[in-house]
Amino acid sequence: MSQAFSDDNFIDHFDRLPDSLLLLVFNKIGDVKALGRCCVVSRRFHSLVPQVENVVVRVDCVISDDDSSSSSSPSSAEKSRNPFSNLFRFVFLGTIVKPFQFLTQFLGGPKRVSSSSGSPGSSSSLSLADDGDSDQGAVTHHSPTQVLKNFEEVRFLRIELPSGELGIEDGVLLKWRADFGSTLDNCVILGASSVVLKAKIPNDNATDGSCANSNGSDDNGSIPESFYTNGGLKLRVVWTISSLIAASARHYLLQPIISEHKTLDNLVLTDADGQGVLCMNRDQLEELRVKPLSASSASKRTQVPALNMRLWYAPHLELPGGMVLKGATLVAIRPSEQSVVRKEVSDVSWVSTAFEEPYGTAAKMLVKRRTYCLEMNSF
């Protein structure tokens, strides 16, 4: 006969795991929603989750502060579709149902708005929205300080938007990476008018200045004259300004988080499309805390200083894996004052390592070509 165990004899071997091991697991999880669910498992988990150092915040939806008036005003509706004309509210759609009531206690007090009115409230923020087990038509939103409020020792924070801010046509490549302190430290932009596989390259001549022979040996690194006359240069200027505005708007939104989480060593704000990445290391984070931010309150973004830019262009750039970039363009940007202070002006290693493969290879190939220098005033 098998021996029956009473509750007094029951041993939960999970309790024998040390806190350090559980924290290692929680840091591997990272996702703020999953960590919120972990809080409801036990008091022990609830006490350990705030000690997590690696946190990932994935945003499901973006709501503009102007959405409350968009239904009544066509001009406001148009404005809300412009990612640069206003400040965003980031919203986590309700994926947490039953555990959410416990999670809101961990996050620290929800605020409710009526979804029928469309008003997201007066302040713009990262928000966690709960649409489960609540009053019909009501959505609970949480600001970034609420979402991360009880995470006391965050060192590595990654925030992922649902998509890039820049609306580009299908087949067009546009990627950027920007490093910020209290203002822009540097930015690298990679673009191409079209991306095709080698087997699918059309026989007709490429547009947008991308006139090249099929073997790509059409030039010595110089920009063709057609690039200036058919809108190719104008398009690159638009790409550059748009990327800088998107980066500075993201930076502006991060101020409350950076101010309140002084343990941060690394912060990344990216998007699911892989369009743009804003990065800040520990020194840059500390610089922002001690140096006043130069911000444009009207446009809700960090002001960009006067800039020096270097541009590389290739009408036809064939990558080792068979991908071909038509009208490939690389732009490296640094503040003018920084370029004067730094002696390694010719060093472009930071440019060629800005992107993951295969685009890192594209950057390395482009910097070997002829360099064109440009300047831009602050904005």
Short mmCIF file of C-alpha atoms in Angstrom, two decimals:
data_model
loop_
_atom_site.label_atom_id
_atom_site.label_comp_id
_atom_site.label_asym_id
_atom_site.label_seq_id
_atom_site.Cartn_x
_atom_site.Cartn_y
_atom_site.Cartn_z
CA MET A 1 0.00 0.00 0.00
CA SER A 2 1.37 3.35 -0.96
CA GLN A 3 1.99 5.77 1.83
CA ALA A 4 -0.20 8.88 1.84
CA PHE A 5 1.48 12.19 2.52
CA SER A 6 -0.25 14.74 4.68
CA ASP A 7 0.04 18.47 4.13
CA ASP A 8 2.46 18.59 7.04
CA ASN A 9 4.84 16.26 5.22
CA PHE A 10 4.61 17.98 1.83
CA ILE A 11 7.82 19.63 0.65
CA ASP A 12 7.79 22.13 -2.19
CA HIS A 13 11.22 21.63 -3.71
CA PHE A 14 10.76 24.80 -5.73
CA ASP A 15 11.15 26.73 -2.49
CA ARG A 16 14.61 25.25 -2.13
CA LEU A 17 15.83 27.17 -5.20
CA PRO A 18 17.93 30.18 -4.17
CA ASP A 19 16.74 33.71 -4.97
CA SER A 20 19.77 34.25 -7.20
CA LEU A 21 18.67 31.41 -9.48
CA LEU A 22 15.10 32.68 -9.69
CA LEU A 23 16.38 36.16 -10.53
CA LEU A 24 18.48 34.64 -13.29
CA VAL A 25 15.31 33.12 -14.76
CA PHE A 26 13.35 36.35 -14.39
CA ASN A 27 16.13 38.27 -16.16
CA LYS A 28 15.95 35.79 -19.02
CA ILE A 29 12.19 36.38 -19.24
CA GLY A 30 12.61 40.16 -19.35
CA ASP A 31 9.18 40.93 -20.83
CA VAL A 32 7.34 43.29 -18.49
CA LYS A 33 3.96 41.63 -19.07
CA ALA A 34 5.30 38.16 -18.32
CA LEU A 35 7.01 39.49 -15.20
CA GLY A 36 3.70 41.00 -14.16
CA ARG A 37 2.11 37.57 -14.41
CA CYS A 38 4.93 36.11 -12.33
CA CYS A 39 3.98 38.49 -9.54
CA VAL A 40 0.68 36.68 -9.00
CA VAL A 41 2.29 33.29 -8.48
CA SER A 42 3.51 33.80 -4.94
CA ARG A 43 4.61 36.38 -2.40
CA ARG A 44 8.17 35.31 -3.02
CA PHE A 45 7.92 36.01 -6.74
CA HIS A 46 6.21 39.30 -5.97
CA SER A 47 9.16 40.34 -3.84
CA LEU A 48 11.79 39.19 -6.36
CA VAL A 49 10.42 40.68 -9.59
CA PRO A 50 11.26 44.28 -8.56
CA GLN A 51 14.92 43.22 -8.42
CA VAL A 52 15.02 42.26 -12.11
CA GLU A 53 17.81 44.05 -13.99
CA ASN A 54 16.87 43.21 -17.58
CA VAL A 55 13.44 44.51 -18.65
CA VAL A 56 11.82 44.46 -22.10
CA VAL A 57 8.76 46.63 -22.80
CA ARG A 58 6.89 45.76 -26.00
CA VAL A 59 4.35 48.33 -27.17
CA ASP A 60 1.29 47.03 -29.01
CA CYS A 61 -0.31 50.27 -30.14
CA VAL A 62 0.48 53.98 -30.46
CA ILE A 63 -2.16 56.58 -29.59
CA SER A 64 -1.62 60.28 -30.23
CA ASP A 65 -2.65 62.91 -27.71
CA ASP A 66 -4.67 64.49 -30.51
CA ASP A 67 -6.84 61.41 -31.03
CA SER A 68 -9.54 62.80 -28.74
CA SER A 69 -10.32 65.51 -31.25
CA SER A 70 -9.59 63.63 -34.45
CA SER A 71 -13.15 62.42 -34.89
CA SER A 72 -14.54 65.94 -34.96
CA SER A 73 -11.78 67.74 -36.82
CA PRO A 74 -10.39 66.52 -40.15
CA SER A 75 -7.28 68.63 -39.72
CA SER A 76 -6.67 67.10 -36.31
CA ALA A 77 -7.12 63.63 -37.75
CA GLU A 78 -4.54 64.38 -40.39
CA LYS A 79 -2.21 65.74 -37.75
CA SER A 80 -2.52 62.63 -35.62
CA ARG A 81 -1.31 60.52 -38.52
CA ASN A 82 1.87 62.58 -38.71
CA PRO A 83 4.39 60.93 -36.38
CA PHE A 84 6.38 64.17 -35.99
CA SER A 85 3.60 66.67 -35.27
CA ASN A 86 2.76 65.54 -31.77
CA LEU A 87 3.83 63.47 -28.81
CA PHE A 88 2.84 59.84 -28.68
CA ARG A 89 1.19 57.78 -26.00
CA PHE A 90 2.40 54.19 -26.13
CA VAL A 91 -0.24 51.65 -25.14
CA PHE A 92 0.01 48.01 -24.19
CA LEU A 93 -3.21 46.39 -25.34
CA GLY A 94 -4.87 44.17 -22.78
CA THR A 95 -3.27 40.76 -22.93
CA ILE A 96 -3.42 40.24 -19.19
CA VAL A 97 -6.89 39.26 -18.02
CA LYS A 98 -7.35 37.65 -14.59
CA PRO A 99 -3.85 38.44 -13.25
CA PHE A 100 -4.15 42.08 -14.24
CA GLN A 101 -5.91 43.17 -11.06
CA PHE A 102 -2.90 41.97 -9.09
CA LEU A 103 -0.51 43.44 -11.62
CA THR A 104 -2.04 46.92 -11.31
CA GLN A 105 -1.27 46.85 -7.61
CA PHE A 106 2.34 46.03 -8.45
CA LEU A 107 2.53 48.83 -11.02
CA GLY A 108 0.90 51.26 -8.68
CA GLY A 109 -2.57 52.55 -9.30
CA PRO A 110 -4.28 52.59 -12.68
CA LYS A 111 -6.11 55.44 -14.32
CA ARG A 112 -9.15 54.85 -16.47
CA VAL A 113 -10.36 56.62 -19.54
CA SER A 114 -13.46 56.02 -21.59
CA SER A 115 -12.67 54.44 -24.94
CA SER A 116 -15.86 55.87 -26.37
CA SER A 117 -14.62 59.41 -25.87
CA GLY A 118 -11.27 58.61 -27.48
CA SER A 119 -9.45 60.84 -24.99
CA PRO A 120 -6.18 59.36 -23.82
CA GLY A 121 -5.72 61.95 -21.10
CA SER A 122 -3.64 65.08 -20.83
CA SER A 123 -0.18 63.55 -20.43
CA SER A 124 1.53 61.41 -23.02
CA SER A 125 3.15 58.24 -21.85
CA LEU A 126 3.95 54.62 -22.28
CA SER A 127 0.78 52.91 -21.17
CA LEU A 128 -0.33 49.41 -20.28
CA ALA A 129 -3.99 49.00 -21.23
CA ASP A 130 -6.33 46.44 -19.68
CA ASP A 131 -9.51 45.66 -21.56
CA GLY A 132 -10.37 42.44 -19.70
CA ASP A 133 -12.72 42.01 -16.72
CA SER A 134 -13.34 45.74 -16.61
CA ASP A 135 -16.36 47.87 -17.28
CA GLN A 136 -17.42 47.67 -20.89
CA GLY A 137 -15.94 50.51 -22.93
CA ALA A 138 -13.28 51.33 -20.34
CA VAL A 139 -9.55 50.93 -20.85
CA THR A 140 -6.88 51.19 -18.18
CA HIS A 141 -3.67 52.97 -19.17
CA HIS A 142 -0.36 53.15 -17.34
CA SER A 143 2.43 55.67 -17.86
CA PRO A 144 6.07 54.55 -18.20
CA THR A 145 6.75 55.54 -14.61
CA GLN A 146 3.81 53.38 -13.52
CA VAL A 147 4.83 50.41 -15.66
CA LEU A 148 8.40 50.50 -14.34
CA LYS A 149 7.64 52.01 -10.95
CA ASN A 150 8.50 49.03 -8.77
CA PHE A 151 11.44 47.82 -10.82
CA GLU A 152 14.09 49.11 -8.46
CA GLU A 153 17.30 47.83 -10.06
CA VAL A 154 16.80 48.01 -13.84
CA ARG A 155 20.14 48.10 -15.61
CA PHE A 156 19.21 47.07 -19.15
CA LEU A 157 15.98 48.42 -20.60
CA ARG A 158 14.69 47.73 -24.10
CA ILE A 159 11.51 49.35 -25.40
CA GLU A 160 10.07 48.14 -28.69
CA LEU A 161 7.49 50.12 -30.67
CA PRO A 162 5.02 48.26 -32.89
CA SER A 163 6.43 49.82 -36.07
CA GLY A 164 8.74 52.52 -37.37
CA GLU A 165 7.50 56.09 -37.52
CA LEU A 166 8.58 56.72 -41.10
CA GLY A 167 6.10 55.72 -43.76
CA ILE A 168 8.07 54.40 -46.73
CA GLU A 169 7.00 52.67 -49.92
CA ASP A 170 7.22 48.93 -50.34
CA GLY A 171 10.64 47.83 -51.48
CA VAL A 172 12.39 50.95 -50.15
CA LEU A 173 15.05 50.46 -47.49
CA LEU A 174 15.47 52.99 -44.68
CA LYS A 175 17.26 52.23 -41.42
CA TRP A 176 18.82 54.47 -38.81
CA ARG A 177 20.70 54.23 -35.53
CA ALA A 178 21.20 57.19 -33.21
CA ASP A 179 23.17 57.59 -29.99
CA PHE A 180 22.09 60.31 -27.57
CA GLY A 181 23.35 61.89 -24.39
CA SER A 182 21.66 65.15 -23.45
CA THR A 183 21.41 65.68 -27.19
CA LEU A 184 22.44 63.84 -30.36
CA ASP A 185 25.91 62.25 -30.22
CA ASN A 186 25.80 60.57 -33.62
CA CYS A 187 23.42 59.08 -36.15
CA VAL A 188 23.89 56.69 -39.06
CA ILE A 189 21.30 56.30 -41.81
CA LEU A 190 21.24 53.58 -44.47
CA GLY A 191 18.81 53.83 -47.35
CA ALA A 192 18.17 52.39 -50.80
CA SER A 193 15.57 53.23 -53.43
CA SER A 194 14.91 49.50 -53.89
CA VAL A 195 16.10 46.15 -52.58
CA VAL A 196 16.04 43.14 -54.89
CA LEU A 197 17.54 39.69 -55.08
CA LYS A 198 20.11 39.20 -57.80
CA ALA A 199 17.95 36.71 -59.71
CA LYS A 200 15.06 39.18 -59.79
CA ILE A 201 16.88 42.29 -61.00
CA PRO A 202 14.97 43.80 -63.96
CA ASN A 203 16.80 44.45 -67.19
CA ASP A 204 15.56 48.02 -67.53
CA ASN A 205 17.64 50.87 -66.19
CA ALA A 206 17.17 51.78 -62.55
CA THR A 207 15.63 55.07 -61.60
CA ASP A 208 16.58 57.63 -58.91
CA GLY A 209 20.12 57.99 -60.24
CA SER A 210 20.82 54.27 -59.93
CA CYS A 211 22.07 53.91 -63.49
CA ALA A 212 24.59 51.10 -63.41
CA ASN A 213 25.87 48.26 -65.50
CA SER A 214 24.75 44.82 -64.48
CA ASN A 215 28.15 44.08 -62.98
CA GLY A 216 28.07 47.24 -60.90
CA SER A 217 31.41 48.53 -62.32
CA ASP A 218 29.97 51.73 -63.70
CA ASP A 219 31.73 54.35 -61.59
CA ASN A 220 34.71 55.19 -59.39
CA GLY A 221 32.68 56.17 -56.35
CA SER A 222 31.34 59.41 -57.75
CA ILE A 223 27.67 60.37 -57.63
CA PRO A 224 26.19 60.45 -61.16
CA GLU A 225 24.78 63.73 -62.47
CA SER A 226 21.31 62.21 -62.73
CA PHE A 227 21.27 61.87 -58.93
CA TYR A 228 20.97 65.65 -58.63
CA THR A 229 18.45 66.18 -61.41
CA ASN A 230 15.85 63.44 -60.94
CA GLY A 231 15.08 63.92 -57.24
CA GLY A 232 17.59 61.45 -55.83
CA LEU A 233 19.35 64.03 -53.65
CA LYS A 234 16.06 65.54 -52.48
CA LEU A 235 14.82 62.11 -51.41
CA ARG A 236 17.98 61.51 -49.35
CA VAL A 237 17.55 64.86 -47.63
CA VAL A 238 14.00 63.87 -46.70
CA TRP A 239 15.23 60.52 -45.37
CA THR A 240 17.88 62.25 -43.27
CA ILE A 241 15.65 64.91 -41.75
CA SER A 242 12.82 62.43 -41.09
CA SER A 243 15.16 60.00 -39.35
CA LEU A 244 16.63 62.75 -37.18
CA ILE A 245 13.17 63.96 -36.18
CA ALA A 246 12.05 60.42 -35.35
CA ALA A 247 15.18 59.87 -33.23
CA SER A 248 14.84 63.16 -31.37
CA ALA A 249 11.14 62.51 -30.69
CA ARG A 250 11.97 59.12 -29.19
CA HIS A 251 14.69 60.69 -27.04
CA TYR A 252 12.26 63.30 -25.72
CA LEU A 253 9.84 60.58 -24.60
CA LEU A 254 12.47 58.81 -22.52
CA GLN A 255 13.16 61.68 -20.10
CA PRO A 256 10.91 60.52 -17.21
CA ILE A 257 12.24 56.96 -17.31
CA ILE A 258 15.88 58.06 -17.38
CA SER A 259 15.34 60.51 -14.55
CA GLU A 260 13.73 57.99 -12.22
CA HIS A 261 15.87 54.91 -12.95
CA LYS A 262 19.40 55.89 -12.00
CA THR A 263 20.60 52.28 -12.06
CA LEU A 264 20.27 52.11 -15.85
CA ASP A 265 23.44 51.09 -17.70
CA ASN A 266 21.93 50.70 -21.16
CA LEU A 267 18.70 51.84 -22.80
CA VAL A 268 17.47 50.92 -26.28
CA LEU A 269 14.31 52.22 -27.95
CA THR A 270 13.65 50.33 -31.17
CA ASP A 271 10.69 49.15 -33.26
CA ALA A 272 9.38 45.82 -34.51
CA ASP A 273 10.15 46.77 -38.12
CA GLY A 274 13.81 47.30 -37.33
CA GLN A 275 13.60 50.74 -38.90
CA GLY A 276 15.24 52.80 -36.17
CA VAL A 277 17.27 52.21 -33.02
CA LEU A 278 18.01 54.80 -30.33
CA CYS A 279 20.78 53.81 -27.92
CA MET A 280 22.10 55.30 -24.69
CA ASN A 281 24.94 53.89 -22.59
CA ARG A 282 25.62 54.64 -18.94
CA ASP A 283 27.74 57.74 -19.58
CA GLN A 284 25.14 59.16 -21.96
CA LEU A 285 22.33 58.46 -19.50
CA GLU A 286 24.23 60.24 -16.74
CA GLU A 287 24.98 63.16 -19.05
CA LEU A 288 21.28 63.64 -19.64
CA ARG A 289 20.56 63.63 -15.90
CA VAL A 290 23.14 66.31 -15.07
CA LYS A 291 22.92 68.48 -18.18
CA PRO A 292 19.69 70.34 -19.00
CA LEU A 293 17.85 69.01 -22.01
CA SER A 294 17.56 71.25 -25.03
CA ALA A 295 14.02 70.45 -26.07
CA SER A 296 11.48 71.84 -28.49
CA SER A 297 8.29 72.01 -26.45
CA ALA A 298 6.13 72.78 -29.47
CA SER A 299 7.16 69.70 -31.46
CA LYS A 300 7.76 67.49 -28.39
CA ARG A 301 11.26 66.43 -29.33
CA THR A 302 14.87 67.05 -28.38
CA GLN A 303 16.46 69.87 -30.33
CA VAL A 304 19.08 68.72 -32.82
CA PRO A 305 22.28 70.84 -32.91
CA ALA A 306 24.14 72.00 -35.99
CA LEU A 307 25.47 68.93 -37.78
CA ASN A 308 28.29 67.75 -39.99
CA MET A 309 27.37 64.92 -42.34
CA ARG A 310 29.24 62.58 -44.59
CA LEU A 311 27.48 60.79 -47.41
CA TRP A 312 28.43 57.74 -49.45
CA TYR A 313 26.46 56.62 -52.49
CA ALA A 314 26.43 53.64 -54.85
CA PRO A 315 24.00 53.31 -57.77
CA HIS A 316 24.25 49.52 -57.53
CA LEU A 317 25.53 47.70 -54.44
CA GLU A 318 25.62 43.92 -54.55
CA LEU A 319 25.98 42.18 -51.19
CA PRO A 320 27.62 38.76 -50.74
CA GLY A 321 24.30 36.98 -50.14
CA GLY A 322 22.84 38.05 -53.48
CA MET A 323 20.88 41.05 -52.16
CA VAL A 324 21.25 44.15 -54.32
CA LEU A 325 20.67 47.71 -53.08
CA LYS A 326 19.78 50.14 -55.85
CA GLY A 327 20.65 53.73 -55.06
CA ALA A 328 22.36 52.70 -51.82
CA THR A 329 23.09 55.65 -49.53
CA LEU A 330 24.90 55.88 -46.21
CA VAL A 331 24.87 59.06 -44.11
CA ALA A 332 27.04 59.54 -40.99
CA ILE A 333 26.06 62.46 -38.76
CA ARG A 334 27.75 64.13 -35.81
CA PRO A 335 27.26 67.53 -34.15
CA SER A 336 29.53 70.17 -35.63
CA GLU A 337 31.13 70.99 -32.27
CA GLN A 338 31.88 67.33 -31.63
CA SER A 339 33.50 66.94 -35.03
CA VAL A 340 35.85 69.84 -34.27
CA VAL A 341 36.87 68.46 -30.87
CA ARG A 342 37.46 64.89 -32.03
CA LYS A 343 40.67 64.22 -33.92
CA GLU A 344 39.57 60.91 -35.44
CA VAL A 345 37.36 62.60 -38.03
CA SER A 346 38.49 60.12 -40.68
CA ASP A 347 37.65 57.13 -38.45
CA VAL A 348 34.44 55.55 -39.72
CA SER A 349 34.52 52.33 -37.68
CA TRP A 350 31.51 53.52 -35.68
CA VAL A 351 29.62 53.90 -38.96
CA SER A 352 30.38 50.46 -40.38
CA THR A 353 29.31 48.72 -37.14
CA ALA A 354 25.99 50.55 -36.75
CA PHE A 355 23.80 47.89 -38.37
CA GLU A 356 23.28 44.16 -38.14
CA GLU A 357 23.91 41.93 -41.13
CA PRO A 358 23.48 42.06 -44.03
CA TYR A 359 23.25 45.83 -43.69
CA GLY A 360 26.48 46.05 -41.71
CA THR A 361 28.28 44.69 -44.77
CA ALA A 362 26.54 47.28 -46.95
CA ALA A 363 27.80 50.05 -44.65
CA LYS A 364 31.35 48.68 -44.74
CA MET A 365 31.27 48.59 -48.54
CA LEU A 366 29.87 52.10 -48.85
CA VAL A 367 32.46 53.80 -46.59
CA LYS A 368 35.17 52.65 -49.00
CA ARG A 369 33.71 54.86 -51.70
CA ARG A 370 34.15 58.57 -52.25
CA THR A 371 32.97 60.70 -49.32
CA TYR A 372 30.76 63.77 -49.71
CA CYS A 373 30.54 66.27 -46.86
CA LEU A 374 27.45 68.30 -45.97
CA GLU A 375 26.32 70.59 -43.16
CA MET A 376 22.95 71.17 -41.53
CA ASN A 377 21.76 73.87 -39.14
CA SER A 378 20.14 73.03 -35.83
CA PHE A 379 16.39 72.41 -35.79
#
